[in-house]
Short mmCIF file of C-alpha atoms in Angstrom, two decimals:
data_model
loop_
_atom_site.label_atom_id
_atom_site.label_comp_id
_atom_site.label_asym_id
_atom_site.label_seq_id
_atom_site.Cartn_x
_atom_site.Cartn_y
_atom_site.Cartn_z
CA MET C 1 0.00 0.00 0.00
CA ARG C 2 0.97 3.66 -0.19
CA ALA C 3 1.47 5.57 3.04
CA LEU C 4 2.90 8.90 4.22
CA ALA C 5 6.09 8.22 6.19
CA TRP C 6 8.43 10.40 8.24
CA HIS C 7 12.09 10.48 7.15
CA GLY C 8 13.48 13.50 8.99
CA LYS C 9 12.82 17.11 9.84
CA ARG C 10 10.52 18.58 7.15
CA ASP C 11 10.99 15.36 5.17
CA VAL C 12 7.86 13.27 4.71
CA ARG C 13 7.39 10.94 1.74
CA VAL C 14 4.70 8.72 0.28
CA ASP C 15 6.24 5.25 0.31
CA THR C 16 5.17 1.78 -0.71
CA VAL C 17 4.98 -0.27 2.49
CA PRO C 18 3.52 -3.66 3.47
CA ASP C 19 -0.22 -3.85 3.92
CA PRO C 20 -1.33 -4.11 7.56
CA THR C 21 -2.56 -7.49 8.77
CA LEU C 22 -4.77 -8.73 11.60
CA ARG C 23 -2.67 -9.40 14.71
CA GLU C 24 -5.27 -9.84 17.43
CA ALA C 25 -8.66 -11.54 17.37
CA ASP C 26 -10.47 -8.22 17.77
CA ASP C 27 -8.49 -6.29 15.13
CA ILE C 28 -10.05 -4.88 11.98
CA ILE C 29 -8.53 -3.61 8.74
CA VAL C 30 -9.98 -0.38 7.35
CA ARG C 31 -9.60 0.85 3.78
CA VAL C 32 -9.07 4.56 4.30
CA THR C 33 -11.27 6.75 2.12
CA THR C 34 -10.46 10.15 3.67
CA THR C 35 -7.80 11.20 6.18
CA GLY C 36 -6.90 14.61 7.57
CA LEU C 37 -3.76 16.65 8.08
CA CYS C 38 -3.70 17.98 11.65
CA GLY C 39 -1.81 20.85 13.22
CA SER C 40 -0.31 18.28 15.59
CA ASP C 41 1.25 16.57 12.56
CA LEU C 42 3.33 19.72 12.10
CA HIS C 43 4.97 19.04 15.47
CA LEU C 44 6.24 15.77 13.99
CA TYR C 45 7.25 17.54 10.79
CA GLU C 46 9.17 20.20 12.69
CA VAL C 47 10.31 19.46 16.26
CA LEU C 48 9.56 15.98 17.61
CA GLY C 49 12.01 14.01 15.48
CA ALA C 50 13.72 12.61 18.60
CA PHE C 51 10.70 10.36 19.11
CA LEU C 52 10.31 9.19 15.50
CA ASP C 53 12.06 6.62 13.35
CA PRO C 54 12.42 6.87 9.56
CA GLY C 55 9.51 5.04 8.00
CA ASP C 56 7.00 5.78 10.77
CA ILE C 57 3.55 6.20 9.19
CA LEU C 58 1.87 9.45 10.22
CA GLY C 59 -1.72 10.60 10.52
CA HIS C 60 -4.51 10.23 13.07
CA GLU C 61 -7.71 11.50 11.42
CA PRO C 62 -8.95 8.63 9.21
CA MET C 63 -12.25 7.18 8.16
CA GLY C 64 -13.09 4.47 5.69
CA ILE C 65 -14.64 1.08 4.97
CA VAL C 66 -14.09 -2.06 7.02
CA GLU C 67 -12.30 -4.58 4.80
CA GLU C 68 -11.51 -7.42 7.19
CA VAL C 69 -12.36 -8.34 10.77
CA GLY C 70 -10.83 -10.68 13.34
CA PRO C 71 -12.75 -13.69 14.63
CA ALA C 72 -13.74 -11.92 17.88
CA VAL C 73 -15.25 -8.85 16.18
CA THR C 74 -19.05 -8.67 16.28
CA ALA C 75 -19.75 -4.91 16.35
CA VAL C 76 -18.76 -4.17 12.75
CA LYS C 77 -18.49 -6.19 9.55
CA PRO C 78 -16.82 -5.84 6.16
CA GLY C 79 -18.45 -3.04 4.20
CA ASP C 80 -19.34 -0.93 7.23
CA ARG C 81 -18.41 2.74 7.15
CA VAL C 82 -16.43 3.86 10.21
CA VAL C 83 -14.50 6.79 11.67
CA ILE C 84 -11.40 5.96 13.71
CA PRO C 85 -10.73 8.12 16.80
CA PHE C 86 -7.15 9.28 17.22
CA ASN C 87 -6.99 7.80 20.75
CA VAL C 88 -6.20 4.09 20.74
CA SER C 89 -8.55 3.22 23.60
CA CYS C 90 -10.00 -0.10 24.70
CA GLY C 91 -13.36 1.29 25.80
CA THR C 92 -13.63 -1.00 28.84
CA CYS C 93 -10.93 -0.06 31.38
CA PHE C 94 -11.26 2.14 34.49
CA MET C 95 -10.38 5.31 32.57
CA CYS C 96 -12.51 4.58 29.51
CA ASP C 97 -15.49 3.82 31.76
CA ARG C 98 -15.13 7.36 33.12
CA GLY C 99 -14.99 8.97 29.69
CA LEU C 100 -11.22 9.51 29.86
CA HIS C 101 -10.31 7.62 26.71
CA SER C 102 -7.12 9.63 26.25
CA GLN C 103 -5.92 8.05 29.51
CA CYS C 104 -6.85 4.45 28.59
CA GLU C 105 -5.07 2.14 31.00
CA THR C 106 -4.83 -0.64 28.43
CA THR C 107 -2.75 1.42 25.98
CA GLN C 108 -0.85 3.83 28.25
CA VAL C 109 2.81 4.10 27.22
CA HIS C 110 4.52 3.31 30.50
CA GLU C 111 8.03 3.59 29.02
CA HIS C 112 7.50 7.32 28.60
CA GLY C 113 4.96 7.92 31.34
CA THR C 114 2.30 9.07 28.87
CA GLY C 115 -1.40 8.44 28.39
CA ALA C 116 -3.23 6.38 25.81
CA SER C 117 -1.50 5.44 22.59
CA LEU C 118 -2.29 7.54 19.53
CA PHE C 119 -2.36 6.61 15.88
CA GLY C 120 0.64 7.93 13.95
CA TYR C 121 2.18 9.88 16.81
CA THR C 122 5.73 8.98 17.88
CA LYS C 123 7.27 6.65 20.45
CA LEU C 124 5.86 8.90 23.19
CA TYR C 125 2.43 7.58 22.28
CA GLY C 126 3.06 3.99 21.28
CA GLN C 127 4.53 4.32 17.77
CA VAL C 128 1.26 2.98 16.29
CA PRO C 129 1.19 3.17 12.47
CA GLY C 130 -1.03 6.05 11.40
CA GLY C 131 -3.90 6.73 9.07
CA GLN C 132 -2.36 8.75 6.25
CA ALA C 133 -2.32 5.52 4.31
CA GLN C 134 -4.47 3.35 2.08
CA TYR C 135 -5.13 0.81 4.82
CA LEU C 136 -5.07 0.90 8.62
CA ARG C 137 -5.00 -1.82 11.25
CA VAL C 138 -7.40 -0.85 14.06
CA PRO C 139 -7.35 -2.67 17.42
CA PHE C 140 -10.39 -3.05 19.71
CA GLY C 141 -12.69 -3.55 16.75
CA ASN C 142 -15.75 -3.94 18.97
CA THR C 143 -15.31 -0.66 20.84
CA LEU C 144 -12.96 1.75 19.03
CA PRO C 145 -14.44 2.36 15.54
CA VAL C 146 -17.36 4.77 15.28
CA PRO C 147 -19.94 3.49 12.75
CA VAL C 148 -21.46 6.25 10.64
CA PRO C 149 -24.34 6.09 8.14
CA GLU C 150 -24.06 5.75 4.41
CA GLY C 151 -25.05 8.61 2.18
CA PRO C 152 -23.44 11.93 3.13
CA PRO C 153 -19.88 12.57 1.89
CA ASP C 154 -16.87 11.80 4.06
CA ASP C 155 -16.50 15.48 4.91
CA ARG C 156 -19.62 15.19 7.06
CA PHE C 157 -18.06 12.60 9.39
CA VAL C 158 -14.24 12.57 9.12
CA TYR C 159 -13.83 15.32 11.71
CA LEU C 160 -15.23 12.96 14.37
CA SER C 161 -11.74 11.46 14.44
CA ASP C 162 -10.20 14.56 16.07
CA VAL C 163 -11.30 18.09 15.14
CA LEU C 164 -14.89 17.93 16.39
CA PRO C 165 -14.31 16.14 19.72
CA THR C 166 -11.19 18.19 20.43
CA ALA C 167 -13.04 21.46 19.85
CA TRP C 168 -16.13 20.19 21.70
CA GLN C 169 -14.02 19.27 24.73
CA ALA C 170 -12.26 22.64 24.58
CA VAL C 171 -15.62 24.40 24.80
CA GLU C 172 -16.93 22.01 27.45
CA TYR C 173 -13.84 22.56 29.59
CA ALA C 174 -14.13 26.32 29.07
CA ALA C 175 -17.47 26.24 30.93
CA VAL C 176 -18.83 29.32 29.14
CA PRO C 177 -22.04 30.38 30.93
CA PRO C 178 -25.20 30.79 28.82
CA GLY C 179 -24.93 34.08 26.99
CA GLY C 180 -21.34 34.47 28.25
CA SER C 181 -18.12 35.34 26.48
CA VAL C 182 -15.18 33.31 25.24
CA ALA C 183 -11.97 34.30 23.46
CA VAL C 184 -10.29 31.71 21.24
CA LEU C 185 -6.56 32.05 20.67
CA GLY C 186 -5.58 30.61 17.30
CA LEU C 187 -7.99 30.04 14.40
CA GLY C 188 -6.54 26.90 12.91
CA PRO C 189 -8.90 23.93 12.59
CA ILE C 190 -9.45 23.50 16.35
CA GLY C 191 -9.79 27.19 17.12
CA ASP C 192 -12.10 27.78 14.18
CA MET C 193 -14.33 24.85 15.15
CA SER C 194 -14.24 25.90 18.82
CA CYS C 195 -15.71 29.27 17.80
CA ARG C 196 -18.50 27.52 15.91
CA ILE C 197 -19.28 25.11 18.74
CA ALA C 198 -19.21 27.85 21.39
CA ALA C 199 -21.74 29.88 19.40
CA HIS C 200 -23.88 26.79 18.77
CA ARG C 201 -23.91 26.02 22.49
CA GLY C 202 -25.12 29.46 23.47
CA ALA C 203 -22.13 31.74 24.02
CA GLY C 204 -23.21 35.35 23.62
CA THR C 205 -19.83 36.75 22.54
CA VAL C 206 -17.22 34.71 20.66
CA ILE C 207 -13.88 36.41 19.95
CA GLY C 208 -11.42 34.80 17.54
CA ILE C 209 -7.78 35.92 17.66
CA ASP C 210 -5.13 35.15 15.03
CA LEU C 211 -2.71 36.84 12.66
CA VAL C 212 -3.51 35.02 9.40
CA PRO C 213 -6.00 37.04 7.31
CA GLU C 214 -7.73 34.05 5.72
CA ARG C 215 -8.31 32.43 9.12
CA LEU C 216 -9.70 35.62 10.59
CA GLU C 217 -12.07 35.98 7.65
CA ARG C 218 -13.35 32.40 8.03
CA ALA C 219 -14.23 33.01 11.68
CA ARG C 220 -15.75 36.40 10.88
CA ARG C 221 -18.06 34.86 8.27
CA ARG C 222 -19.37 32.49 10.95
CA GLY C 223 -20.27 35.38 13.25
CA ALA C 224 -17.26 35.66 15.55
CA HIS C 225 -15.72 38.97 16.54
CA THR C 226 -12.16 38.81 15.24
CA LEU C 227 -8.99 40.53 16.36
CA ASP C 228 -5.82 40.60 14.27
CA LEU C 229 -2.70 40.23 16.40
CA ARG C 230 -0.71 42.21 13.84
CA GLU C 231 -2.96 45.21 14.40
CA CYS C 232 -3.59 44.87 18.15
CA GLY C 233 -0.03 44.19 19.24
CA ASP C 234 0.41 45.10 22.91
CA ASP C 235 -3.15 46.46 22.98
CA LEU C 236 -4.77 43.02 22.62
CA THR C 237 -5.92 42.88 26.24
CA ASP C 238 -7.58 46.29 25.95
CA ALA C 239 -9.28 45.27 22.70
CA VAL C 240 -10.69 42.09 24.25
CA ARG C 241 -11.88 43.90 27.37
CA ALA C 242 -13.63 46.47 25.21
CA LEU C 243 -15.74 43.62 23.83
CA THR C 244 -16.44 42.10 27.26
CA GLY C 245 -17.68 44.89 29.48
CA GLY C 246 -14.20 45.93 30.54
CA ARG C 247 -13.44 42.85 32.64
CA GLY C 248 -12.32 40.23 30.11
CA PRO C 249 -14.05 37.10 28.79
CA ASP C 250 -15.56 34.42 31.01
CA ALA C 251 -13.27 31.89 29.35
CA VAL C 252 -10.28 31.69 27.05
CA ILE C 253 -9.49 28.70 24.84
CA ASP C 254 -5.81 28.27 23.96
CA ALA C 255 -5.96 26.47 20.62
CA VAL C 256 -2.36 27.34 19.76
CA GLY C 257 0.03 25.39 21.98
CA MET C 258 3.68 25.22 21.11
CA GLU C 259 3.16 26.69 17.65
CA ALA C 260 2.87 30.09 19.38
CA HIS C 261 4.95 33.02 18.21
CA GLY C 262 7.03 33.49 21.36
CA SER C 263 10.51 34.49 22.40
CA ARG C 264 13.52 34.06 20.16
CA VAL C 265 15.29 32.18 22.94
CA ALA C 266 12.52 29.58 23.17
CA ALA C 267 12.36 29.30 19.39
CA ALA C 268 16.12 28.69 19.33
CA ALA C 269 15.70 25.95 21.93
CA VAL C 270 13.11 24.24 19.74
CA GLU C 271 15.50 24.45 16.80
CA MET C 272 18.34 23.06 18.91
CA THR C 273 16.40 19.87 19.70
CA THR C 274 16.31 19.06 15.99
CA ARG C 275 20.11 19.15 15.82
CA LEU C 276 20.94 16.96 18.82
CA PRO C 277 21.24 13.16 18.92
CA ASP C 278 17.85 11.61 19.62
CA ALA C 279 18.67 10.61 23.20
CA LEU C 280 19.72 14.15 24.13
CA ALA C 281 16.93 15.83 22.19
CA GLY C 282 14.33 13.57 23.77
CA ALA C 283 15.57 14.38 27.26
CA LEU C 284 15.50 18.09 26.48
CA MET C 285 11.97 17.94 25.11
CA LYS C 286 10.64 15.93 28.05
CA ARG C 287 12.53 17.43 30.99
CA VAL C 288 13.99 20.83 30.27
CA GLY C 289 11.00 22.27 28.46
CA VAL C 290 11.12 24.07 25.13
CA ASP C 291 7.58 25.33 24.72
CA ARG C 292 6.79 28.80 23.57
CA LEU C 293 4.23 29.86 26.14
CA SER C 294 3.15 33.21 24.75
CA ALA C 295 -0.37 31.96 23.97
CA LEU C 296 -0.88 30.54 27.46
CA HIS C 297 0.45 33.69 29.10
CA THR C 298 -1.89 35.71 26.88
CA ALA C 299 -4.83 33.56 27.99
CA ILE C 300 -3.95 34.16 31.64
CA ASP C 301 -3.84 37.90 31.01
CA LEU C 302 -7.05 38.06 28.98
CA VAL C 303 -9.46 35.99 31.05
CA ARG C 304 -11.58 37.74 33.66
CA ARG C 305 -11.04 37.15 37.34
CA GLY C 306 -12.69 33.92 38.37
CA GLY C 307 -12.72 32.75 34.74
CA THR C 308 -11.63 29.54 33.06
CA ILE C 309 -8.79 28.71 30.68
CA SER C 310 -9.21 25.67 28.46
CA VAL C 311 -6.06 24.40 26.75
CA SER C 312 -6.48 22.28 23.62
CA GLY C 313 -3.21 23.31 21.96
CA VAL C 314 -0.45 20.75 22.44
CA TYR C 315 2.53 21.59 24.63
CA GLY C 316 5.63 19.43 24.69
CA GLY C 317 8.01 20.46 27.47
CA ALA C 318 7.91 19.81 31.20
CA ALA C 319 9.68 22.66 32.97
CA ASP C 320 8.24 25.92 31.73
CA PRO C 321 7.46 28.49 34.42
CA LEU C 322 3.86 29.59 34.92
CA PRO C 323 2.79 32.84 36.59
CA LEU C 324 1.19 31.02 39.51
CA LEU C 325 0.95 34.18 41.63
CA THR C 326 -1.20 35.83 38.94
CA MET C 327 -3.24 32.67 38.38
CA PHE C 328 -3.90 32.30 42.10
CA ASP C 329 -4.69 35.98 42.54
CA LYS C 330 -7.15 35.94 39.64
CA GLN C 331 -8.73 32.72 40.99
CA LEU C 332 -8.50 31.00 37.64
CA GLN C 333 -9.55 27.52 36.67
CA LEU C 334 -7.35 25.66 34.18
CA ARG C 335 -8.45 22.55 32.28
CA MET C 336 -6.59 20.72 29.54
CA GLY C 337 -5.80 17.41 27.92
CA GLN C 338 -6.03 15.28 24.80
CA ALA C 339 -9.62 14.97 23.68
CA ASN C 340 -11.53 11.92 24.87
CA VAL C 341 -13.07 11.22 21.48
CA HIS C 342 -15.67 8.61 22.42
CA ARG C 343 -16.82 10.73 25.37
CA TRP C 344 -18.27 13.32 22.98
CA VAL C 345 -19.43 11.27 19.98
CA GLY C 346 -22.98 10.97 21.32
CA ASP C 347 -23.24 14.76 21.61
CA ILE C 348 -21.78 15.50 18.20
CA LEU C 349 -23.10 12.79 15.87
CA PRO C 350 -26.71 14.10 15.82
CA LEU C 351 -25.37 17.43 14.54
CA LEU C 352 -23.86 15.62 11.55
CA THR C 353 -26.91 13.63 10.51
CA ASP C 354 -29.57 16.34 10.76
CA GLY C 355 -28.45 19.44 8.88
CA ASP C 356 -25.00 20.94 9.16
CA PRO C 357 -25.08 23.56 11.95
CA LEU C 358 -21.30 23.49 12.42
CA GLY C 359 -20.45 23.89 8.74
CA VAL C 360 -18.43 20.71 8.33
CA ASP C 361 -19.41 20.20 4.70
CA ASP C 362 -17.22 23.11 3.58
CA PHE C 363 -14.78 23.13 6.49
CA ALA C 364 -11.85 21.77 4.44
CA THR C 365 -9.88 24.34 2.48
CA HIS C 366 -7.98 21.75 0.43
CA ARG C 367 -8.70 18.22 -0.80
CA MET C 368 -5.69 16.47 -2.27
CA PRO C 369 -4.57 12.99 -3.25
CA LEU C 370 -2.33 11.32 -0.66
CA GLU C 371 0.50 11.33 -3.20
CA GLU C 372 0.64 15.14 -2.79
CA ALA C 373 0.94 14.97 1.01
CA PRO C 374 4.57 16.22 1.18
CA ASP C 375 3.55 19.41 -0.64
CA ALA C 376 0.51 19.74 1.63
CA TYR C 377 2.65 19.53 4.78
CA GLU C 378 4.89 22.32 3.52
CA MET C 379 1.93 24.46 2.49
CA PHE C 380 0.20 23.98 5.84
CA GLN C 381 3.36 24.59 7.86
CA LYS C 382 4.01 27.86 6.01
CA LYS C 383 0.29 28.83 6.12
CA ARG C 384 0.24 29.33 2.36
CA ASP C 385 -2.72 29.42 0.01
CA GLY C 386 -5.23 29.92 2.83
CA ALA C 387 -4.58 26.42 4.16
CA VAL C 388 -6.62 25.71 7.29
CA LYS C 389 -7.76 22.12 6.83
CA VAL C 390 -6.39 19.60 4.34
CA LEU C 391 -8.08 16.28 3.58
CA PHE C 392 -6.31 13.50 1.68
CA ALA C 393 -7.87 10.85 -0.53
CA PRO C 394 -5.66 7.74 -0.40
#
């Protein structure tokens, strides 16, 4: 089969690799019909090479058709249409029973002290072959795949793999009161969808903040107030407070993470990890901390006293300082974590089968064959051609 594989920093290639096979009695094989390019994939493309091996298959946003099932699989059959969550979760352990699928105790990566394994996402998360490929082996065939109906195009359902549950959880964790206000930092796929979900769920004021004109315009068309970082500069806090009665929003969603435009020193540290031997780079990433925290610090500054910060953007280091005095003084609540995909499917799926209130049908900005994935990664990383969401057809 053909699959998108990592070969080094900013070096991904579509290779011919062996087809996946059933390994456990409850495995299934899915023929991928659509698979997404995620902002988190850019972390692999750019800075997390210490935890990758050449040939690792990337991607964690697939859907497709069940081709083969193991002898213990009864929940799906060949020909069924399914979405595959990015968490590799068993669905039956202590954590999964509590809706914490991203912490699944069956697939936690104890070697690195991390949570549930993820498709296509480094040794830190199990080194499980990913979904930017023609075929995908999926474990836990009775509990992990999400069956979806025939009829609507893939665009209607593929975002159940990551974008929709991640944005839904971001809004849920933000705890925006009815008619309240929320500011969303970063209008990539997760930030954009968070704005849509917040408005759908009853937020009175939704403020989208970014510095890419096309992304600001997308959010503006969907009814969000937008603020351009290039224009606001150091006056961003004043601009947000002007829209929120002078006190700041009830909640802030950080949908940026370590892609933030931060200090040159931190950016140099990120660059340095790509030049070190893997053992040293891995230790630096995990222990020293190389995140650019400007987005998180901005969230702490923007949110009103007694408000909530919800972090959906991915951070990678472990020793970055936080302004705990300010956070304590403002009496802030902070919630974060990988999305627990299955926890939110029941809330989201009805919105995909009865109309399109979240605008998923035209959410993708680019649809490309998998063979063009290397060009798509470069385009997305450089934010060219209005790229917000890319879908591949394997």
